[in-house]
Amino acid sequence: MNSSSNTLSPLEALKAGFRRACVRRLVGDEPGAIQVLKDEIPGLVVSWAKVSNLEPAEKKAKLKEMFDDESGRADELATAFDLFAGRFEARLAGVMREELGLAVSQMKSWLQELSLNPQVPSTDETKNAVDQPAETIPELAPENQTAVESEPENNENLDPPRGMGLKFDEIEKMIDEVLAFES
């Protein structure tokens, strides 16, 4: 169990434990999520049930509501993260496409200059060119060129958002068993 749960109310500790399971599942750690659900949640449910003045049916309804809320929050978090990642990927791809286009254009220009002036430099000229100070080496991209700031036009290749929050139905049987054991 997490040491920070010792300072939380039993309900807040239970929420934090379930949130931890949701986050583990969101990041792809399904075994870790299952471990939290099996190893931590039952004890947290018992701790909360002991201090709750609710009837068993009300306790179950309260747990269902809490788990549904936390699962919904996890789904929202996953959707927000997927949208952010998709926009970041699209923006990065646009910037890279532009920068590569500028580099290719510059290389074509240099190759065209070489084809118009096909003199092969001597070894001494090559050595002198390599030893040139950096300020005399041509820029790869013009100074007044900036990265694309607008949204990309085509988002069809982006992965769709995927919510993966845990649903109360997946652990309802376990909760019933814990609450029955507590009675």
mmCIF file of C-alpha atoms in Angstrom:
data_model
loop_
_atom_site.group_PDB
_atom_site.id
_atom_site.type_symbol
_atom_site.label_atom_id
_atom_site.label_comp_id
_atom_site.label_asym_id
_atom_site.label_seq_id
_atom_site.Cartn_x
_atom_site.Cartn_y
_atom_site.Cartn_z
ATOM 1 C CA MET A 1 0.000 0.000 0.000
ATOM 2 C CA ASN A 2 1.166 3.540 -0.670
ATOM 3 C CA SER A 3 2.557 5.316 2.410
ATOM 4 C CA SER A 4 0.756 8.549 1.479
ATOM 5 C CA SER A 5 -2.572 6.743 1.967
ATOM 6 C CA ASN A 6 -1.888 6.661 5.730
ATOM 7 C CA THR A 7 -2.544 10.419 5.932
ATOM 8 C CA LEU A 8 -5.695 10.334 3.796
ATOM 9 C CA SER A 9 -9.234 9.599 4.922
ATOM 10 C CA PRO A 10 -10.302 6.039 4.106
ATOM 11 C CA LEU A 11 -12.479 7.324 1.227
ATOM 12 C CA GLU A 12 -9.662 9.474 -0.198
ATOM 13 C CA ALA A 13 -7.211 6.568 0.166
ATOM 14 C CA LEU A 14 -9.662 4.325 -1.704
ATOM 15 C CA LYS A 15 -10.048 6.898 -4.481
ATOM 16 C CA ALA A 16 -6.267 7.279 -4.705
ATOM 17 C CA GLY A 17 -5.800 3.501 -4.890
ATOM 18 C CA PHE A 18 -8.361 3.110 -7.656
ATOM 19 C CA ARG A 19 -6.876 6.104 -9.496
ATOM 20 C CA ARG A 20 -3.463 4.401 -9.258
ATOM 21 C CA ALA A 21 -4.949 1.281 -10.880
ATOM 22 C CA CYS A 22 -6.516 3.400 -13.638
ATOM 23 C CA VAL A 23 -3.237 5.193 -14.343
ATOM 24 C CA ARG A 24 -1.317 1.928 -14.496
ATOM 25 C CA ARG A 25 -3.799 0.592 -16.996
ATOM 26 C CA LEU A 26 -3.621 3.802 -19.042
ATOM 27 C CA VAL A 27 0.151 3.541 -19.365
ATOM 28 C CA GLY A 28 -0.125 -0.074 -20.489
ATOM 29 C CA ASP A 29 0.706 -1.752 -17.180
ATOM 30 C CA GLU A 30 -2.294 -4.104 -17.101
ATOM 31 C CA PRO A 31 -0.616 -6.538 -14.651
ATOM 32 C CA GLY A 32 0.185 -3.605 -12.331
ATOM 33 C CA ALA A 33 -3.424 -2.389 -12.509
ATOM 34 C CA ILE A 34 -4.729 -5.862 -11.698
ATOM 35 C CA GLN A 35 -2.261 -6.141 -8.816
ATOM 36 C CA VAL A 36 -3.520 -2.865 -7.312
ATOM 37 C CA LEU A 37 -7.129 -4.027 -7.735
ATOM 38 C CA LYS A 38 -6.444 -7.381 -6.089
ATOM 39 C CA ASP A 39 -3.899 -6.414 -3.433
ATOM 40 C CA GLU A 40 -4.764 -2.850 -2.394
ATOM 41 C CA ILE A 41 -8.395 -2.108 -3.191
ATOM 42 C CA PRO A 42 -10.014 -4.800 -0.987
ATOM 43 C CA GLY A 43 -8.179 -3.529 2.105
ATOM 44 C CA LEU A 44 -9.043 0.063 1.250
ATOM 45 C CA VAL A 45 -12.710 -0.889 0.758
ATOM 46 C CA VAL A 46 -12.755 -2.619 4.166
ATOM 47 C CA SER A 47 -11.101 0.409 5.827
ATOM 48 C CA TRP A 48 -13.673 2.731 4.295
ATOM 49 C CA ALA A 49 -16.607 0.392 5.029
ATOM 50 C CA LYS A 50 -15.627 0.247 8.736
ATOM 51 C CA VAL A 51 -15.865 4.033 9.145
ATOM 52 C CA SER A 52 -18.885 4.540 6.897
ATOM 53 C CA ASN A 53 -22.327 4.832 8.518
ATOM 54 C CA LEU A 54 -24.083 3.800 5.305
ATOM 55 C CA GLU A 55 -26.170 0.646 4.906
ATOM 56 C CA PRO A 56 -24.545 -2.126 2.784
ATOM 57 C CA ALA A 57 -26.663 -1.281 -0.290
ATOM 58 C CA GLU A 58 -25.770 2.409 0.108
ATOM 59 C CA LYS A 59 -22.089 1.495 0.513
ATOM 60 C CA LYS A 60 -22.210 -0.460 -2.723
ATOM 61 C CA ALA A 61 -23.943 2.436 -4.521
ATOM 62 C CA LYS A 62 -21.373 4.891 -3.130
ATOM 63 C CA LEU A 63 -18.517 2.655 -4.299
ATOM 64 C CA LYS A 64 -20.096 2.268 -7.739
ATOM 65 C CA GLU A 65 -20.449 6.047 -8.038
ATOM 66 C CA MET A 66 -16.873 6.648 -6.888
ATOM 67 C CA PHE A 67 -15.387 4.012 -9.209
ATOM 68 C CA ASP A 68 -17.440 5.272 -12.155
ATOM 69 C CA ASP A 69 -16.292 8.858 -11.443
ATOM 70 C CA GLU A 70 -12.634 7.876 -11.176
ATOM 71 C CA SER A 71 -12.885 5.685 -14.276
ATOM 72 C CA GLY A 72 -14.475 8.575 -16.173
ATOM 73 C CA ARG A 73 -11.675 10.876 -15.075
ATOM 74 C CA ALA A 74 -9.141 8.337 -16.290
ATOM 75 C CA ASP A 75 -10.926 8.187 -19.667
ATOM 76 C CA GLU A 76 -10.854 11.995 -19.881
ATOM 77 C CA LEU A 77 -7.159 12.006 -19.023
ATOM 78 C CA ALA A 78 -6.437 9.396 -21.705
ATOM 79 C CA THR A 79 -8.398 11.351 -24.303
ATOM 80 C CA ALA A 80 -6.640 14.606 -23.405
ATOM 81 C CA PHE A 81 -3.240 12.914 -23.556
ATOM 82 C CA ASP A 82 -4.012 11.282 -26.911
ATOM 83 C CA LEU A 83 -5.190 14.609 -28.351
ATOM 84 C CA PHE A 84 -2.074 16.379 -27.083
ATOM 85 C CA ALA A 85 0.189 13.636 -28.439
ATOM 86 C CA GLY A 86 -1.599 13.698 -31.810
ATOM 87 C CA ARG A 87 -1.258 17.457 -32.126
ATOM 88 C CA PHE A 88 2.375 17.298 -31.064
ATOM 89 C CA GLU A 89 3.092 14.578 -33.637
ATOM 90 C CA ALA A 90 1.331 16.544 -36.375
ATOM 91 C CA ARG A 91 3.131 19.781 -35.525
ATOM 92 C CA LEU A 92 6.500 18.036 -35.299
ATOM 93 C CA ALA A 93 5.893 16.304 -38.634
ATOM 94 C CA GLY A 94 5.026 19.671 -40.243
ATOM 95 C CA VAL A 95 8.138 21.349 -38.871
ATOM 96 C CA MET A 96 10.336 18.445 -39.945
ATOM 97 C CA ARG A 97 8.738 18.401 -43.415
ATOM 98 C CA GLU A 98 9.458 22.125 -43.811
ATOM 99 C CA GLU A 99 13.022 21.879 -42.523
ATOM 100 C CA LEU A 100 13.764 18.888 -44.738
ATOM 101 C CA GLY A 101 12.285 20.743 -47.701
ATOM 102 C CA LEU A 102 14.595 23.678 -47.012
ATOM 103 C CA ALA A 103 17.595 21.348 -46.675
ATOM 104 C CA VAL A 104 16.754 19.547 -49.932
ATOM 105 C CA SER A 105 16.289 22.881 -51.704
ATOM 106 C CA GLN A 106 19.662 24.099 -50.428
ATOM 107 C CA MET A 107 21.347 20.848 -51.448
ATOM 108 C CA LYS A 108 19.827 21.089 -54.949
ATOM 109 C CA SER A 109 21.112 24.638 -55.185
ATOM 110 C CA TRP A 110 24.599 23.560 -54.166
ATOM 111 C CA LEU A 111 24.531 20.629 -56.597
ATOM 112 C CA GLN A 112 23.407 22.962 -59.389
ATOM 113 C CA GLU A 113 26.301 25.325 -58.568
ATOM 114 C CA LEU A 114 28.705 22.378 -58.647
ATOM 115 C CA SER A 115 27.376 21.187 -62.010
ATOM 116 C CA LEU A 116 27.790 24.689 -63.482
ATOM 117 C CA ASN A 117 31.307 24.980 -62.078
ATOM 118 C CA PRO A 118 32.702 21.422 -62.289
ATOM 119 C CA GLN A 119 36.241 22.308 -61.199
ATOM 120 C CA VAL A 120 37.607 19.653 -58.896
ATOM 121 C CA PRO A 121 39.370 21.387 -56.035
ATOM 122 C CA SER A 122 42.953 20.509 -55.259
ATOM 123 C CA THR A 123 43.849 18.851 -51.980
ATOM 124 C CA ASP A 124 45.076 22.192 -50.578
ATOM 125 C CA GLU A 125 41.828 23.945 -51.589
ATOM 126 C CA THR A 126 39.783 21.192 -49.940
ATOM 127 C CA LYS A 127 41.828 21.455 -46.740
ATOM 128 C CA ASN A 128 41.391 25.260 -46.731
ATOM 129 C CA ALA A 129 37.619 24.902 -47.215
ATOM 130 C CA VAL A 130 37.388 22.522 -44.249
ATOM 131 C CA ASP A 131 39.400 24.912 -42.086
ATOM 132 C CA GLN A 132 37.176 27.918 -42.923
ATOM 133 C CA PRO A 133 35.714 29.792 -39.961
ATOM 134 C CA ALA A 134 32.071 28.866 -39.313
ATOM 135 C CA GLU A 135 30.736 32.280 -40.379
ATOM 136 C CA THR A 136 31.909 31.722 -43.976
ATOM 137 C CA ILE A 137 30.132 28.354 -44.326
ATOM 138 C CA PRO A 138 26.778 28.823 -46.087
ATOM 139 C CA GLU A 139 23.657 28.637 -43.920
ATOM 140 C CA LEU A 140 21.449 25.583 -44.384
ATOM 141 C CA ALA A 141 18.256 27.631 -44.111
ATOM 142 C CA PRO A 142 17.635 31.337 -44.669
ATOM 143 C CA GLU A 143 17.640 33.404 -41.459
ATOM 144 C CA ASN A 144 14.197 34.845 -42.110
ATOM 145 C CA GLN A 145 12.604 31.377 -42.456
ATOM 146 C CA THR A 146 10.549 30.235 -39.423
ATOM 147 C CA ALA A 147 8.836 26.995 -38.470
ATOM 148 C CA VAL A 148 5.200 26.437 -39.361
ATOM 149 C CA GLU A 149 2.933 27.669 -36.574
ATOM 150 C CA SER A 150 -0.406 26.615 -38.040
ATOM 151 C CA GLU A 151 -2.198 23.339 -37.525
ATOM 152 C CA PRO A 152 -1.480 20.664 -40.133
ATOM 153 C CA GLU A 153 -4.101 20.205 -42.813
ATOM 154 C CA ASN A 154 -4.302 16.419 -42.735
ATOM 155 C CA ASN A 155 -4.891 14.545 -39.463
ATOM 156 C CA GLU A 156 -6.092 11.251 -40.951
ATOM 157 C CA ASN A 157 -2.920 9.377 -39.974
ATOM 158 C CA LEU A 158 -3.248 10.236 -36.270
ATOM 159 C CA ASP A 159 -4.301 7.515 -33.868
ATOM 160 C CA PRO A 160 -7.818 8.026 -32.481
ATOM 161 C CA PRO A 161 -8.123 8.747 -28.728
ATOM 162 C CA ARG A 162 -8.507 5.623 -26.666
ATOM 163 C CA GLY A 163 -10.078 5.701 -23.224
ATOM 164 C CA MET A 164 -9.005 2.775 -21.103
ATOM 165 C CA GLY A 165 -10.407 3.593 -17.647
ATOM 166 C CA LEU A 166 -11.394 0.705 -15.434
ATOM 167 C CA LYS A 167 -15.133 0.160 -15.135
ATOM 168 C CA PHE A 168 -16.892 -0.667 -11.887
ATOM 169 C CA ASP A 169 -18.445 -3.745 -13.478
ATOM 170 C CA GLU A 170 -14.979 -5.260 -13.785
ATOM 171 C CA ILE A 171 -14.521 -5.255 -10.014
ATOM 172 C CA GLU A 172 -18.137 -5.353 -8.782
ATOM 173 C CA LYS A 173 -17.904 -9.031 -7.793
ATOM 174 C CA MET A 174 -14.767 -8.355 -5.776
ATOM 175 C CA ILE A 175 -16.500 -5.455 -3.963
ATOM 176 C CA ASP A 176 -19.515 -7.676 -3.181
ATOM 177 C CA GLU A 177 -17.177 -10.281 -1.678
ATOM 178 C CA VAL A 178 -15.307 -7.678 0.400
ATOM 179 C CA LEU A 179 -18.516 -6.097 1.697
ATOM 180 C CA ALA A 180 -19.987 -9.556 2.478
ATOM 181 C CA PHE A 181 -16.801 -10.510 4.339
ATOM 182 C CA GLU A 182 -16.972 -7.275 6.366
ATOM 183 C CA SER A 183 -20.565 -7.966 7.527
#
